[in-house]
PDB file of C-alpha atoms in Angstrom:
ATOM      1  CA  MET H 528       0.032  -0.008   0.015  1.00  0.00           C
ATOM      2  CA  TRP H 529       2.926   2.841   1.006  1.00  0.00           C
ATOM      3  CA  GLU H 530       5.108   1.455  -1.457  1.00  0.00           C
ATOM      4  CA  ARG H 531       2.213   1.860  -4.417  1.00  0.00           C
ATOM      5  CA  GLN H 532       1.390   5.540  -3.051  1.00  0.00           C
ATOM      6  CA  ALA H 533       4.760   6.897  -3.024  1.00  0.00           C
ATOM      7  CA  LYS H 534       5.422   5.358  -6.192  1.00  0.00           C
ATOM      8  CA  GLN H 535       2.469   8.190  -7.635  1.00  0.00           C
ATOM      9  CA  ALA H 536       4.020  10.398  -5.597  1.00  0.00           C
ATOM     10  CA  MET H 537       7.274  10.049  -7.321  1.00  0.00           C
ATOM     11  CA  ALA H 538       5.829   9.235 -10.883  1.00  0.00           C
ATOM     12  CA  ARG H 539       4.432  12.750  -9.737  1.00  0.00           C
ATOM     13  CA  ASN H 540       7.200  14.530  -9.600  1.00  0.00           C
ATOM     14  CA  PHE H 541       8.860  13.259 -12.500  1.00  0.00           C
ATOM     15  CA  ARG H 542       5.996  14.024 -14.932  1.00  0.00           C
ATOM     16  CA  ALA H 543       6.013  17.846 -13.044  1.00  0.00           C
ATOM     17  CA  ALA H 544      10.244  17.557 -14.157  1.00  0.00           C
ATOM     18  CA  GLY H 545       9.016  16.675 -17.618  1.00  0.00           C
ATOM     19  CA  MET H 546       9.352  13.585 -18.094  1.00  0.00           C
ATOM     20  CA  SER H 547       7.970  11.457 -20.266  1.00  0.00           C
ATOM     21  CA  LEU H 548       4.994   8.461 -19.402  1.00  0.00           C
ATOM     22  CA  ARG H 549       7.486   5.931 -21.261  1.00  0.00           C
ATOM     23  CA  GLU H 550      10.474   6.556 -19.022  1.00  0.00           C
ATOM     24  CA  ILE H 551       8.634   7.265 -15.613  1.00  0.00           C
ATOM     25  CA  ALA H 552       6.973   3.600 -16.370  1.00  0.00           C
ATOM     26  CA  SER H 553      10.365   2.436 -17.081  1.00  0.00           C
ATOM     27  CA  ARG H 554      12.426   4.396 -13.792  1.00  0.00           C
ATOM     28  CA  LEU H 555       9.588   2.825 -11.465  1.00  0.00           C
ATOM     29  CA  ASP H 556       9.388  -0.691 -13.769  1.00  0.00           C
ATOM     30  CA  MET H 557       5.614   0.230 -14.080  1.00  0.00           C
ATOM     31  CA  SER H 558       3.361  -0.176 -17.421  1.00  0.00           C
ATOM     32  CA  ARG H 559       3.209   3.092 -18.963  1.00  0.00           C
ATOM     33  CA  GLU H 560      -0.826   2.353 -19.005  1.00  0.00           C
ATOM     34  CA  THR H 561      -0.855   2.286 -15.025  1.00  0.00           C
ATOM     35  CA  ILE H 562       1.261   5.606 -14.886  1.00  0.00           C
ATOM     36  CA  ARG H 563      -1.222   6.937 -17.052  1.00  0.00           C
ATOM     37  CA  LEU H 564      -3.642   6.359 -14.882  1.00  0.00           C
ATOM     38  CA  TRP H 565      -2.428   7.327 -11.743  1.00  0.00           C
ATOM     39  CA  LEU H 566      -1.444  10.983 -13.201  1.00  0.00           C
ATOM     40  CA  LEU H 567      -5.249  11.450 -13.967  1.00  0.00           C
ATOM     41  CA  SER H 568      -6.528  14.257 -12.708  1.00  0.00           C
ATOM     42  CA  ASP H 569      -9.693  14.579 -10.802  1.00  0.00           C
ATOM     43  CA  THR H 570     -12.043  15.741 -13.885  1.00  0.00           C
ATOM     44  CA  GLU H 571     -10.161  13.207 -16.457  1.00  0.00           C
ATOM     45  CA  GLN H 572     -10.364  11.014 -13.013  1.00  0.00           C
ATOM     46  CA  VAL H 573     -14.513  11.114 -13.019  1.00  0.00           C
ATOM     47  CA  PHE H 574     -15.147  11.095 -16.568  1.00  0.00           C
ATOM     48  CA  ARG H 575     -13.201   8.024 -16.560  1.00  0.00           C
ATOM     49  CA  GLU H 576     -15.826   6.578 -14.466  1.00  0.00           C
ATOM     50  CA  ASP H 577     -18.583   7.754 -16.435  1.00  0.00           C
ATOM     51  CA  ILE H 578     -17.370   6.296 -19.712  1.00  0.00           C
ATOM     52  CA  GLN H 579     -16.772   2.834 -17.646  1.00  0.00           C
ATOM     53  CA  GLU H 580     -20.834   2.828 -16.111  1.00  0.00           C
ATOM     54  CA  LYS H 581     -21.576   3.664 -19.640  1.00  0.00           C
ATOM     55  CA  ALA H 582     -19.646   0.616 -21.091  1.00  0.00           C
ATOM     56  CA  LYS H 583     -21.530  -2.145 -18.353  1.00  0.00           C
ATOM     57  CA  ALA H 584     -24.933  -1.010 -19.141  1.00  0.00           C
ATOM     58  CA  ARG H 585     -24.508  -1.203 -22.800  1.00  0.00           C
ATOM     59  CA  PRO H 586     -25.806  -4.335 -24.309  1.00  0.00           C
ATOM     60  CA  LYS H 587     -23.100  -6.391 -25.947  1.00  0.00           C
ATOM     61  CA  VAL H 588     -23.786  -7.408 -29.168  1.00  0.00           C
ATOM     62  CA  VAL H 589     -20.948  -8.788 -31.963  1.00  0.00           C
ATOM     63  CA  VAL H 590     -20.775  -7.364 -35.153  1.00  0.00           C
ATOM     64  CA  GLY H 591     -19.479  -8.891 -37.532  1.00  0.00           C
ATOM     65  CA  LYS H 592     -18.011 -10.223 -40.972  1.00  0.00           C
ATOM     66  CA  LYS H 593     -20.537 -12.442 -42.802  1.00  0.00           C
ATOM     67  CA  ARG H 594     -18.994 -15.637 -44.120  1.00  0.00           C
ATOM     68  CA  PRO H 595     -19.143 -15.665 -47.410  1.00  0.00           C
ATOM     69  CA  ARG H 596     -21.718 -18.936 -49.134  1.00  0.00           C
ATOM     70  CA  GLN H 597     -19.769 -22.133 -49.948  1.00  0.00           C
ATOM     71  CA  LEU H 598     -20.967 -24.166 -52.981  1.00  0.00           C
ATOM     72  CA  ILE H 599     -20.600 -27.768 -52.839  1.00  0.00           C
ATOM     73  CA  THR H 600     -19.813 -29.568 -56.314  1.00  0.00           C
ATOM     74  CA  LEU H 601     -20.179 -32.750 -57.020  1.00  0.00           C
ATOM     75  CA  SER H 602     -17.892 -34.346 -59.388  1.00  0.00           C
ATOM     76  CA  GLY H 603     -19.035 -37.495 -61.569  1.00  0.00           C
ATOM     77  CA  PRO H 604     -20.443 -38.036 -64.804  1.00  0.00           C
ATOM     78  CA  TRP H 605     -24.107 -37.710 -64.022  1.00  0.00           C
ATOM     79  CA  TRP H 606     -23.282 -34.386 -62.341  1.00  0.00           C
ATOM     80  CA  ARG H 607     -22.125 -32.505 -65.200  1.00  0.00           C
ATOM     81  CA  GLU H 608     -25.189 -33.931 -68.044  1.00  0.00           C
ATOM     82  CA  ALA H 609     -27.482 -33.013 -65.568  1.00  0.00           C
ATOM     83  CA  PRO H 610     -29.346 -29.717 -65.425  1.00  0.00           C
ATOM     84  CA  PRO H 611     -28.268 -27.334 -62.260  1.00  0.00           C
ATOM     85  CA  VAL H 612     -31.216 -27.994 -59.783  1.00  0.00           C
ATOM     86  CA  VAL H 613     -30.118 -24.871 -57.952  1.00  0.00           C
ATOM     87  CA  HIS H 614     -27.885 -21.453 -59.279  1.00  0.00           C
ATOM     88  CA  VAL H 615     -26.861 -18.974 -56.436  1.00  0.00           C
ATOM     89  CA  CYS H 616     -25.788 -15.829 -57.300  1.00  0.00           C
ATOM     90  CA  ILE H 617     -23.071 -15.571 -54.767  1.00  0.00           C
ATOM     91  CA  ILE H 618     -22.692 -10.940 -55.855  1.00  0.00           C
ATOM     92  CA  SER H 619     -26.057 -10.830 -55.575  1.00  0.00           C
ATOM     93  CA  GLY H 620     -27.037 -13.609 -53.311  1.00  0.00           C
ATOM     94  CA  ARG H 621     -29.700 -14.633 -55.355  1.00  0.00           C
ATOM     95  CA  VAL H 622     -30.792 -18.235 -55.242  1.00  0.00           C
ATOM     96  CA  LEU H 623     -32.550 -19.744 -58.394  1.00  0.00           C
ATOM     97  CA  VAL H 624     -33.918 -23.242 -57.659  1.00  0.00           C
ATOM     98  CA  ASN H 625     -35.114 -25.392 -60.926  1.00  0.00           C
ATOM     99  CA  ARG H 626     -37.234 -28.714 -61.234  1.00  0.00           C
ATOM    100  CA  TRP H 627     -34.673 -31.880 -61.268  1.00  0.00           C
ATOM    101  CA  PRO H 628     -36.532 -33.830 -64.569  1.00  0.00           C
ATOM    102  CA  LEU H 629     -38.576 -36.095 -63.553  1.00  0.00           C
ATOM    103  CA  GLU H 630     -38.128 -38.585 -66.381  1.00  0.00           C
TER     104      GLU H 630
END
């Protein structure tokens, strides 16, 4: 506990002396993000906490890429001779279904 408060005070003194966050972090053997959070002003701290509360209240929605459609092709002589039953246009997304010949 006391060690952390001492490091925070040293970080404030180093920052007042004009050192960068990376230099302070390397001297105190801490991460740069930890040093940045220690040096936030009261207003920035309140703003950060407000953002965190709003993020917790937001619903979790995942938005990602849709997987491209895959065409399954069969091999064999009957496949090359028979007319296509289903034709899928990947670009437009249209699916055309033809009746299979009953004869």
